[in-house]
Coordinates of C-alpha atoms and ligand atoms in Angstrom, one line a residue:
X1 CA 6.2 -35.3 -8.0
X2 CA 9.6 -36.6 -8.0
X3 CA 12.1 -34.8 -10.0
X4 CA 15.6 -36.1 -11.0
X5 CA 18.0 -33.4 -9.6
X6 CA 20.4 -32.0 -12.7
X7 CA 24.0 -30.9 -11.5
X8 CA 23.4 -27.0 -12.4
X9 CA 26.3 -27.4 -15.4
X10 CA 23.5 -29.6 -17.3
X11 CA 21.4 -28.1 -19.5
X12 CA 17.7 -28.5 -18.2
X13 CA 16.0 -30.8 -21.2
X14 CA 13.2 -29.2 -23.2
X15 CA 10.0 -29.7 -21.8
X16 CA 7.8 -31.3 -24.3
X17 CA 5.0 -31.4 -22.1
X18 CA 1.9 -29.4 -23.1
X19 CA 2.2 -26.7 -20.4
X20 CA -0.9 -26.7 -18.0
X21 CA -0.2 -23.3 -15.9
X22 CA 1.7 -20.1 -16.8
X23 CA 2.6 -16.9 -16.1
X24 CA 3.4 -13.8 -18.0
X25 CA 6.2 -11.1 -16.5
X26 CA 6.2 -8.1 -18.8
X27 CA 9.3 -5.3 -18.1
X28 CA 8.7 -1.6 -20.0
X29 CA 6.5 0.1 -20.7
X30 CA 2.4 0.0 -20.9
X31 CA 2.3 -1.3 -24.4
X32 CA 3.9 -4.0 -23.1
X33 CA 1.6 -4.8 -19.9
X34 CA -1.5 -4.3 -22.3
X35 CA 0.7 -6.7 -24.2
X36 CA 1.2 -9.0 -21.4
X37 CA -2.7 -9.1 -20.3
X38 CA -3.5 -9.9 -24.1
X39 CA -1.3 -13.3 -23.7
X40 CA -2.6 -14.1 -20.9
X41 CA -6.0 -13.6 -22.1
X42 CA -4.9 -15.7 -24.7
X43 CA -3.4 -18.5 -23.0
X44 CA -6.3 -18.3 -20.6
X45 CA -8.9 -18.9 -23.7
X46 CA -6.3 -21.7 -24.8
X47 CA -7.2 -23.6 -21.5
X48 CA -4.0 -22.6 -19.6
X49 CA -4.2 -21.9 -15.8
X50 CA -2.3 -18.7 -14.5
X51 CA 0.2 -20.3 -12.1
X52 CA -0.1 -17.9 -8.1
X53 CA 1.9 -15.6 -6.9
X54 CA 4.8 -18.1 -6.1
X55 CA 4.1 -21.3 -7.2
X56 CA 5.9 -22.8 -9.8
X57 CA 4.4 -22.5 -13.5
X58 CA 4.9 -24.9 -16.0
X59 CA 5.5 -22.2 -19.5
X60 CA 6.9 -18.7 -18.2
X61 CA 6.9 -15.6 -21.0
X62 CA 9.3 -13.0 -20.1
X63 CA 8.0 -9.9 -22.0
X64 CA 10.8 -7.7 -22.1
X65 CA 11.9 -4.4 -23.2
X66 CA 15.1 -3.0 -24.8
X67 CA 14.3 0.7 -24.2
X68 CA 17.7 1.4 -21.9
X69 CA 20.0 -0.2 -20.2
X70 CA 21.7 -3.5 -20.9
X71 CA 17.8 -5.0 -20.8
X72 CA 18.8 -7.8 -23.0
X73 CA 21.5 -8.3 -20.2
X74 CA 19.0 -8.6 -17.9
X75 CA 17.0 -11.0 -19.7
X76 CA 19.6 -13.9 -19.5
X77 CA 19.5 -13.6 -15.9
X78 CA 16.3 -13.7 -15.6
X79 CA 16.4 -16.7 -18.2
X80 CA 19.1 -18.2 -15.4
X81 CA 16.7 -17.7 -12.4
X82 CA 14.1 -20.0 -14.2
X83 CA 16.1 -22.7 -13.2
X84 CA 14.1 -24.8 -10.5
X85 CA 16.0 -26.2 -7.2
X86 CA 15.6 -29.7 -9.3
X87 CA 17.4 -28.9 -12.1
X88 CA 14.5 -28.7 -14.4
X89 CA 12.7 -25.5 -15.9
X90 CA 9.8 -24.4 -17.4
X91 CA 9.0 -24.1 -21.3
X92 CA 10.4 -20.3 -21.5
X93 CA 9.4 -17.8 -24.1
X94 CA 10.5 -14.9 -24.7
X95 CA 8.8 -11.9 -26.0
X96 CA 8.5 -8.5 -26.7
X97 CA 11.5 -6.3 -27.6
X98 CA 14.2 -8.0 -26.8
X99 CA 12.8 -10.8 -28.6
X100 CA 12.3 -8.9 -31.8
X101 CA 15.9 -6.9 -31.5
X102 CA 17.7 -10.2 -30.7
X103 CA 16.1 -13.0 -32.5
X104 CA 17.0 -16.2 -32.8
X105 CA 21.0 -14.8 -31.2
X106 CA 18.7 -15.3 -28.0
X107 CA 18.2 -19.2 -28.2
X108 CA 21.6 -19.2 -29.7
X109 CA 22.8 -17.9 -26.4
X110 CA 20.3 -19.3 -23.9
X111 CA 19.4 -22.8 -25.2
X112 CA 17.2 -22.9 -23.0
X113 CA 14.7 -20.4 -24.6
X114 CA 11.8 -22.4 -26.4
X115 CA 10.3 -19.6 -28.1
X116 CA 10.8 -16.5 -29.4
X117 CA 8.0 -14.5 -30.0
X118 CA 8.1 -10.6 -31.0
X119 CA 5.5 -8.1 -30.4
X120 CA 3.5 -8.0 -33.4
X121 CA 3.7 -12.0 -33.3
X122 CA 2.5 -12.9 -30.3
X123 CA -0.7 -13.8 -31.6
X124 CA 1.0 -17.0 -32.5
X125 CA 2.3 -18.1 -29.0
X126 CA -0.2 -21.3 -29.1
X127 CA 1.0 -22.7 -32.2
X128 CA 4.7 -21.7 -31.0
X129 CA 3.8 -23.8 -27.8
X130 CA 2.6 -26.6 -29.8
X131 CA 5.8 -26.9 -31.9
X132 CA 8.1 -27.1 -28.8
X133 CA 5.6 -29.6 -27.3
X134 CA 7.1 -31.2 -30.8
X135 CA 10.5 -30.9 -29.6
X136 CA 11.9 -28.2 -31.6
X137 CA 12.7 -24.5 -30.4
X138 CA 10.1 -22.0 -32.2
X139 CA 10.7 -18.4 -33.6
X140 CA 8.7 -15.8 -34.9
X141 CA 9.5 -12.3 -35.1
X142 CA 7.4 -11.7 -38.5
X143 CA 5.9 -8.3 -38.8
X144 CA 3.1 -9.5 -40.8
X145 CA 0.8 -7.0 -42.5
X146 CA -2.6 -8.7 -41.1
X147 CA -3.2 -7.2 -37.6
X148 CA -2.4 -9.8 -34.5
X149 CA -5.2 -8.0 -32.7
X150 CA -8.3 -10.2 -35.2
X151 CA -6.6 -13.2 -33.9
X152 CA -6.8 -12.6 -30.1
X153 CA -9.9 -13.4 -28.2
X154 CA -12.7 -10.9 -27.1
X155 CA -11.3 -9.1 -24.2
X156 CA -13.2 -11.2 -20.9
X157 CA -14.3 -10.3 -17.6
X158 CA -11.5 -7.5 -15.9
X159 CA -10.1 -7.5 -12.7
X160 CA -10.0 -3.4 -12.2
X161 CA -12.0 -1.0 -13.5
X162 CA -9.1 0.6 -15.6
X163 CA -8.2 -1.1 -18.9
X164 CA -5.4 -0.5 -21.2
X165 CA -6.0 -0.2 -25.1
X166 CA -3.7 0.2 -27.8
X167 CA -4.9 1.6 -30.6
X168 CA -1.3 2.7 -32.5
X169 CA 1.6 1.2 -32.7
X170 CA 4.8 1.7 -34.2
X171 CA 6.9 5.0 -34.3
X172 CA 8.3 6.8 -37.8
X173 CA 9.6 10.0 -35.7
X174 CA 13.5 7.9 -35.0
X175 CA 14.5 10.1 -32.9
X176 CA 18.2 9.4 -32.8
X177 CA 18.4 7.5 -29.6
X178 CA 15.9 5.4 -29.6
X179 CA 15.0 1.6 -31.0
X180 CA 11.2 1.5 -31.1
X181 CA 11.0 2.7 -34.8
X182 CA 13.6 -0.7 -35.3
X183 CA 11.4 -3.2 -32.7
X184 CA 8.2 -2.0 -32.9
X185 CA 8.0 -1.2 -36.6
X186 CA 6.8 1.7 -38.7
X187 CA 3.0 3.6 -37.5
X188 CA 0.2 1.9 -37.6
X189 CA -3.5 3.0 -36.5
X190 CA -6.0 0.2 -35.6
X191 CA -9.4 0.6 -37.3
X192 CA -12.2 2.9 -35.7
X193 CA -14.4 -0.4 -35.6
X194 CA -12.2 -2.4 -33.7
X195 CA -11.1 -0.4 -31.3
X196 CA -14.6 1.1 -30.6
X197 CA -15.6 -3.1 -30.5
X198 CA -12.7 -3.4 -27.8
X199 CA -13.1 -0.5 -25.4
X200 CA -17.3 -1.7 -25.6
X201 CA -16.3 -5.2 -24.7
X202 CA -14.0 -3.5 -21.6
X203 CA -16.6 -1.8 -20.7
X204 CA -19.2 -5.0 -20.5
X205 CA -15.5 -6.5 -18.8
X206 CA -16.7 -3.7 -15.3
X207 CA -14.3 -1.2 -17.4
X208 CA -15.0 2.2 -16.4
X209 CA -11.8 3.8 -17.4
X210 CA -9.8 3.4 -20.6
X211 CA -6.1 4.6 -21.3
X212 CA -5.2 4.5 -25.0
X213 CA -2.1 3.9 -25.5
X214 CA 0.4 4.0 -28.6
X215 CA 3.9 5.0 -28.7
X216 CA 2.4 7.7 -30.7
X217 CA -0.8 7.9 -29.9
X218 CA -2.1 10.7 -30.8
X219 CA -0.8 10.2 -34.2
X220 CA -3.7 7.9 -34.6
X221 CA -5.6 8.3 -37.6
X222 CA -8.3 6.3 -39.2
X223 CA -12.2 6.2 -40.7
X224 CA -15.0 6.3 -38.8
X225 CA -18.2 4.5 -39.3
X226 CA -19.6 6.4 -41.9
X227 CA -15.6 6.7 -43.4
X228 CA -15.4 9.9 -42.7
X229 CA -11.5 10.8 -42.1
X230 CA -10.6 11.3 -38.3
X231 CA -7.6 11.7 -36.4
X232 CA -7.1 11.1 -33.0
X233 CA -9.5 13.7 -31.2
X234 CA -12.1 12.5 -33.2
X235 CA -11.5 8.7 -31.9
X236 CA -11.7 10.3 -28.1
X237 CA -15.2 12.1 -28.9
X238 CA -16.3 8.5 -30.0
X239 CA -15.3 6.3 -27.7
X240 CA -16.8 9.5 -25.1
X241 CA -19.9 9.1 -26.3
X242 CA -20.2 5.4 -25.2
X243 CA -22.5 5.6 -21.9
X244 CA -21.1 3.4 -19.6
X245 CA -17.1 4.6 -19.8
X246 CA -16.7 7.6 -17.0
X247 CA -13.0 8.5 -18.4
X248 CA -10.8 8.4 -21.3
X249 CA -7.2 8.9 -20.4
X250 CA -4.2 8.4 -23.4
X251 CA -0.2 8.2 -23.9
X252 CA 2.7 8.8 -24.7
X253 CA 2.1 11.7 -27.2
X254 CA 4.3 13.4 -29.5
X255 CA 4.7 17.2 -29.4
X256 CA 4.5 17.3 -33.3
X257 CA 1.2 15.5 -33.5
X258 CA -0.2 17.6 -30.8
X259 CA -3.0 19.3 -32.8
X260 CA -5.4 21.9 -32.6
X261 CA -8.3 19.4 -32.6
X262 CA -6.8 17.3 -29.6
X263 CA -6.1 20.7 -27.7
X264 CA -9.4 21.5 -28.1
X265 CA -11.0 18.5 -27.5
X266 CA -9.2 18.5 -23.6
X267 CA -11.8 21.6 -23.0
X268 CA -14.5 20.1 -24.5
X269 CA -15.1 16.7 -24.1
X270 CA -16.1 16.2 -20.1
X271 CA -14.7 12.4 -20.4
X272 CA -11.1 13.3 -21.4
X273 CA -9.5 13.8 -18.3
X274 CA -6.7 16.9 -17.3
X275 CA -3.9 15.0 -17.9
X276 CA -0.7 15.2 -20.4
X277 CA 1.7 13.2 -21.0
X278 CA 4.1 15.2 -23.2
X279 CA 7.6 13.6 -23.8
X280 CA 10.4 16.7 -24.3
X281 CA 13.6 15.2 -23.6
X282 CA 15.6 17.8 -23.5
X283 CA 15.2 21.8 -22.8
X284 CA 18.1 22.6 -25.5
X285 CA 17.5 23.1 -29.0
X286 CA 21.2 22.0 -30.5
X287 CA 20.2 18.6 -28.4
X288 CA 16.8 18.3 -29.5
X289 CA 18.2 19.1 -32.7
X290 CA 20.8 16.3 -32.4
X291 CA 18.2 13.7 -31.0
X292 CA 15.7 14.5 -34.6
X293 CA 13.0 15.6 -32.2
X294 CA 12.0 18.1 -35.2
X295 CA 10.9 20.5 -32.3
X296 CA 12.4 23.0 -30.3
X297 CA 12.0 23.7 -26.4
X298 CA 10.1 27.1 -27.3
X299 CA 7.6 25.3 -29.9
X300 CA 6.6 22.8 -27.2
X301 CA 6.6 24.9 -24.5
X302 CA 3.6 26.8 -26.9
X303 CA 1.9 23.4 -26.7
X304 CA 1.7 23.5 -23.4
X305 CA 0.7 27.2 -23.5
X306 CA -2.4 26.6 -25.8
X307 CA -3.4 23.5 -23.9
X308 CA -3.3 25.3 -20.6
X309 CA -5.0 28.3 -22.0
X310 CA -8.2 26.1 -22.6
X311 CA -7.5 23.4 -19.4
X312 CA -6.3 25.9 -16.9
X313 CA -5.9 22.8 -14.7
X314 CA -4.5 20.3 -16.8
X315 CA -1.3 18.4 -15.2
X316 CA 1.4 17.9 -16.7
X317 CA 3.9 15.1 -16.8
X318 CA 7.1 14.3 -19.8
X319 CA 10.3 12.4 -20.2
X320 CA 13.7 13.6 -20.1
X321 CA 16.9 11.9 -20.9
X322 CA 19.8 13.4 -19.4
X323 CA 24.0 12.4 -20.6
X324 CA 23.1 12.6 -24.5
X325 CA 26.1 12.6 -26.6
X326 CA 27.2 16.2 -26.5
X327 CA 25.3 17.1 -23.8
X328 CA 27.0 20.0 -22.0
X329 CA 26.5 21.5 -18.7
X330 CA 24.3 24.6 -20.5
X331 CA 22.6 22.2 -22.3
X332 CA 22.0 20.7 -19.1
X333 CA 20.5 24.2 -17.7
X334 CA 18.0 24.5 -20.3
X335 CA 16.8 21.0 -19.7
X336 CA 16.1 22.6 -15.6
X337 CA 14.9 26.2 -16.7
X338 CA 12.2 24.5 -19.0
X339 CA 11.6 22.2 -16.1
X340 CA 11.6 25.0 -14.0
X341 CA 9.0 26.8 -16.0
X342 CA 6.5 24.1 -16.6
X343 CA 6.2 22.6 -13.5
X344 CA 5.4 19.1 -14.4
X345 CA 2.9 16.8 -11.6
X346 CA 5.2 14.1 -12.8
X347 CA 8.1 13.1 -14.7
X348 CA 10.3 10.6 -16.1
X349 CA 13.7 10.8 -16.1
X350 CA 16.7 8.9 -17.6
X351 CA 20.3 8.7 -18.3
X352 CA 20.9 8.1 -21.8
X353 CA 21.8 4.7 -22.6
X354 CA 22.8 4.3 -26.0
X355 CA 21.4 1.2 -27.8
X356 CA 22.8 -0.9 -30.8
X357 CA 22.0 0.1 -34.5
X358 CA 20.9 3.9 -33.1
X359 CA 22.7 7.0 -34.9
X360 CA 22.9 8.4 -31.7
X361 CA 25.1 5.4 -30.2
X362 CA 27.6 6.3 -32.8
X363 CA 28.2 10.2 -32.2
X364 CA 31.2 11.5 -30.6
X365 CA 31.3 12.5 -27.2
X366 CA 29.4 10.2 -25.1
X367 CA 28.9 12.0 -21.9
X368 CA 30.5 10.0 -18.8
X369 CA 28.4 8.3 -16.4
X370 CA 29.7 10.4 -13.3
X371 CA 28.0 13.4 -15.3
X372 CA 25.1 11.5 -16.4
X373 CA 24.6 10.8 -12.5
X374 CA 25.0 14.0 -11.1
X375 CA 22.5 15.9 -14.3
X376 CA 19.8 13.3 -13.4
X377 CA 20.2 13.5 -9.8
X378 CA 19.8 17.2 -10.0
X379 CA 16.6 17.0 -12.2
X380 CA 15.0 14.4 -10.5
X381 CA 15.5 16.5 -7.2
X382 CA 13.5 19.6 -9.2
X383 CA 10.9 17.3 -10.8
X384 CA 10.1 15.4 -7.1
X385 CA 9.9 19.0 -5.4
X386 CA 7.0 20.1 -8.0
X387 CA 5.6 16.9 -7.9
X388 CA 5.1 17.6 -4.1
X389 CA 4.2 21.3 -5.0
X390 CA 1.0 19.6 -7.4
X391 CA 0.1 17.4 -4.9
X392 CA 0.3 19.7 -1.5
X393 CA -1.7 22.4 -4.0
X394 CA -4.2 20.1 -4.1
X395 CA -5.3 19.5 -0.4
X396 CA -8.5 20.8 0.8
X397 CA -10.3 20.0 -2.9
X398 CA -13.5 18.1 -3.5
X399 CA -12.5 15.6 -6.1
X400 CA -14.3 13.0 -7.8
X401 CA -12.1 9.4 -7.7
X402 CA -12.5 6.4 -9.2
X403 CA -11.6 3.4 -7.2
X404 CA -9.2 0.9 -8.3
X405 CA -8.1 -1.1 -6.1
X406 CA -8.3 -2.8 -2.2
X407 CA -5.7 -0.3 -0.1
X408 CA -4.1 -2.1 2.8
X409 CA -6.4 -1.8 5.5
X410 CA -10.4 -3.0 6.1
X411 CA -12.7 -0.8 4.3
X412 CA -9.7 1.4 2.6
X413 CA -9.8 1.6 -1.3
X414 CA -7.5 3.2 -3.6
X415 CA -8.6 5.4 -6.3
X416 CA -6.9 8.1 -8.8
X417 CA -8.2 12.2 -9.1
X418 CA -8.3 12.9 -12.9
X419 CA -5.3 14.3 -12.5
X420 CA -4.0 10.6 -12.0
X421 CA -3.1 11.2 -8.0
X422 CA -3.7 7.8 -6.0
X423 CA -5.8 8.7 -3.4
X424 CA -6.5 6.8 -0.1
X425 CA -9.7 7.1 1.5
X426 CA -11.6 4.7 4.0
X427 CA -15.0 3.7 1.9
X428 CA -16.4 0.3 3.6
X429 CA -19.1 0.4 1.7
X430 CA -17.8 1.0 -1.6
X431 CA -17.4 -1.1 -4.7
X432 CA -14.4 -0.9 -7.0
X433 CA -15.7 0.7 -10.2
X434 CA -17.5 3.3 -8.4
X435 CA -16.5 6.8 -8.8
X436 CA -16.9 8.4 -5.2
X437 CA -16.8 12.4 -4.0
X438 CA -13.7 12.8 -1.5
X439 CA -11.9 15.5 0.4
X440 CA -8.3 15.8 -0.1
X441 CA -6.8 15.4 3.7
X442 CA -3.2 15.8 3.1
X443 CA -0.4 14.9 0.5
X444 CA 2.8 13.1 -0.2
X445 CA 5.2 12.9 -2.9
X446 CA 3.2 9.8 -4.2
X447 CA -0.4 9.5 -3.1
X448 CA -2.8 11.8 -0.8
X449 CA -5.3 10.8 1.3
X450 CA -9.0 11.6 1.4
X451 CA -12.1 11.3 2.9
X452 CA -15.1 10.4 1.7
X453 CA -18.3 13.1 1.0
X454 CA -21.1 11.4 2.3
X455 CA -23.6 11.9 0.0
X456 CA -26.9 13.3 1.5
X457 CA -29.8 11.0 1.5
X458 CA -32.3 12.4 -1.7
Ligands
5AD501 N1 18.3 6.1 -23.4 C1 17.6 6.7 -22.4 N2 16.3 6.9 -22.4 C2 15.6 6.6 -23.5 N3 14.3 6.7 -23.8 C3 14.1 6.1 -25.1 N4 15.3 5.7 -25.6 C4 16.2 6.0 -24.6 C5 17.6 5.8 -24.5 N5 18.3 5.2 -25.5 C6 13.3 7.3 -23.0 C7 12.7 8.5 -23.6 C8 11.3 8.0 -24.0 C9 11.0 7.0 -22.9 C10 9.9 6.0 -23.2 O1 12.2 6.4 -22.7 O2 12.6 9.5 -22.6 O3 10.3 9.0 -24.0
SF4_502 FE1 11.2 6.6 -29.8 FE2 11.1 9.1 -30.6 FE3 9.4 7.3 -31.6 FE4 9.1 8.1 -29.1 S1 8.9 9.4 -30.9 S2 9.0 6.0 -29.8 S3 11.2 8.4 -28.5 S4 11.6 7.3 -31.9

């Protein structure tokens, strides 16, 4: 097709076409990929074609985070890049964080934005698409009180045998430097039903593996069946018991909602596997203190103490955010003793970024970014060494993995150890979805390789 080619100082019309093909680019973190697959599940039951890697599509969402950095920043160039060589665009939506922090300031800026969708909204994209098909630009950053999930379709046939499942959204903790409790809205638990009714239809979907996620997860609490109260151990021993899933894996967790019942539930329930992801942020109590953590390094570090004490083999992994206001360099030390001491398998790590409408943007002494650079290069250096330390340990184990994926050679799949390694291994004849015995070979910072048991004929 013929396009008239705009000088790039015209604005690209709105396309009032009803789009045909899309695609969906989410930033962040998983809540907003399990986001992302839910639209384009959505947009899929709609009638919409996912455009190919590289071809043009005729509606792109940009699902975006505003976490750190300038991400909104980020978002107009990316809105820019959408451009086509012809001078026209796509319809362009965007959703997620951003959306919900900026509103409608986004299409004020970027006129060429024709929706604005947040994340408890997105539910709505059809209609939204409909109304710019109308001509008009569409918002909707509503945090209604009915759930978006009972509008979105059954969860279909998955590509990988991992699936992603929120099951809480929302934080209340506002921890001082942070916007989710302002985007993503105050805690909320799905119902028991419907999240045991979405992790069966993942499961019918190939699913073998489900990660709950919530920012809080494991502050999930809710009624089962019979309306008994549970909280969030509970929820793991039920989905566990449903015969076709091999492994239940969650995050992110909060130290405070860390209970006796979850610990306990990490030694008992064979489908929960040895992994925790256990955000700290910082190893010094005035900073905690300062961030409203409402923990100290020595309470969490007993977390990890109890859990350990019943999963001697549990890995660890947390987030740390170096450079916050106040910060100083024996602040800093703590934050590499406790890091030091625990040994995580993995960790985040980031320079504080402070974001609009946070009390912690606001506090004196904002810690240059020379500092912030040379704290996080320092930790990250600790965190990759133990990280090599986990892995190395574990060469010369028998290890169950499930595979997930193709690797780059014939016959070579990709799968994870409980402990979420990647693991290599050459398994021609193989399926994705199965769960295969392997020898751990040898070990790099980021995947080991395997080989596979044979198993011997009965
Ligand atoms: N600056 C830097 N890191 C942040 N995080 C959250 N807010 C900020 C911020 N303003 C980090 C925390 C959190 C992770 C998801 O992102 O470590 O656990
Ligand atoms: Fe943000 Fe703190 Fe809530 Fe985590 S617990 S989402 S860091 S406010």
């Amino acid at each position: 097709m013929n396009r008239p080619v705009l000088p790039k100082h015209i604005q690209a019309p709105r396309s009032t076409a009803a789009p045909a093909t899309f695609r969906v680019k989410s930033f962040g973190c998983q809540m907003n990929v399990y986001d992302g697959e839910r639209m384009v599940e959505m947009l899929g039951a709609q009638g919409m074609t996912a455009a190919p890697e590289g071809a043009d599509a005729d509606l792109v969402v940009l699902n975006t985070c505003h976490i750190r950095e300038k991400a909104a920043e980020k978002v107009y160039s990316d809105i820019g890049r959408l451009r086509r060589d012809d001078g026209t665009r796509p319809m362009i939506a965007v959703a997620g964080c951003v959306a919900q922090a900026e509103g409608a300031e986004i299409s004020r800026r970027a006129p060429s934005v024709d929706i604005v969708v947040g994340p408890q909204a997105y539910h709505n994209l059809p209609k939204l698409i409909a109304k710019v098909t109308q001509g008009e630009q569409a918002l909707d950053t509503d945090m209604p009180t009915a759930s978006k999930f009972d509008a979105l379709p059954t969860r279909p046939r998955q590509a990988r045998p991992t699936g992603f499942l929120t099951i809480q959204e929302g934080c209340d903790k506002f921890c001082t430097y942070c916007v989710v409790p302002y985007t993503r809205g105050a805690e909320i638990s799905r119902p028991w039903s419907a999240i045991l009714d979405e992790a069966k239809a993942l499961i019918d979907g190939g699913v073998r593996e489900i990660t709950l996620l919530g920012q809080n997860v494991n502050a999930w609490t809710g009624e089962d069946v019979r309306g008994r109260p549970q909280c969030f151990d509970g929820l793991i021993r039920g989905l566990a018991d449903l015969p076709d899933l091999a492994r239940i894996r969650y995050m992110t967790s909060h130290p405070n909602d860390m209970t006796e019942g979850l610990i306990a539930a990490h030694a008992e329930v064979e489908k929960l596997m040895p992994f925790l992801h256990l955000p700290v942020q910082s190893g010094s109590n005035s900073i905690l203190k300062a961030m409203n953590r409402n923990h100290t390094a020595e309470s969490y570090l007993a977390i990890l103490e109890k859990v350990r004490a019943v999963r001697p083999d549990i890995a660890l992994s947390g987030d740390f955010i170096v450079g916050f206001p106040g910060e100083t360099e024996t602040d800093f030390e703590a934050t590499m003793a406790l890091v030091e001491q625990v040994r995580y398998a993995m960790a985040y790590s980031f320079k504080y970024s402070p974001r609009p409408g946070t009390p912690a943007a606001d506090m004196d002494r904002q810690i240059p970014v020379e500092v912030m650079d040379e704290r996080l290069q320092r930790l990250q250096a600790a965190i990759n060494t133990h990280q090599v330390e986990f892995n190395s340990a574990s060469v010369g184990k028998r290890v169950p993995i499930l595979l997930e994926r193709e690797g780059r050679y014939p016959g070579q799949k990709i799968g994870k150890t409980p402990w979420l390694q990647s693991v290599h291994v050459v398994a021609p004849d193989s399926a994705l979805g199965d769960m295969i015995d392997v020898e751990l070979l040898s070990a790099g910072p980021n995947s080991l390789a395997g080989a596979l048991i044979e198993r011997k004929a009965a």
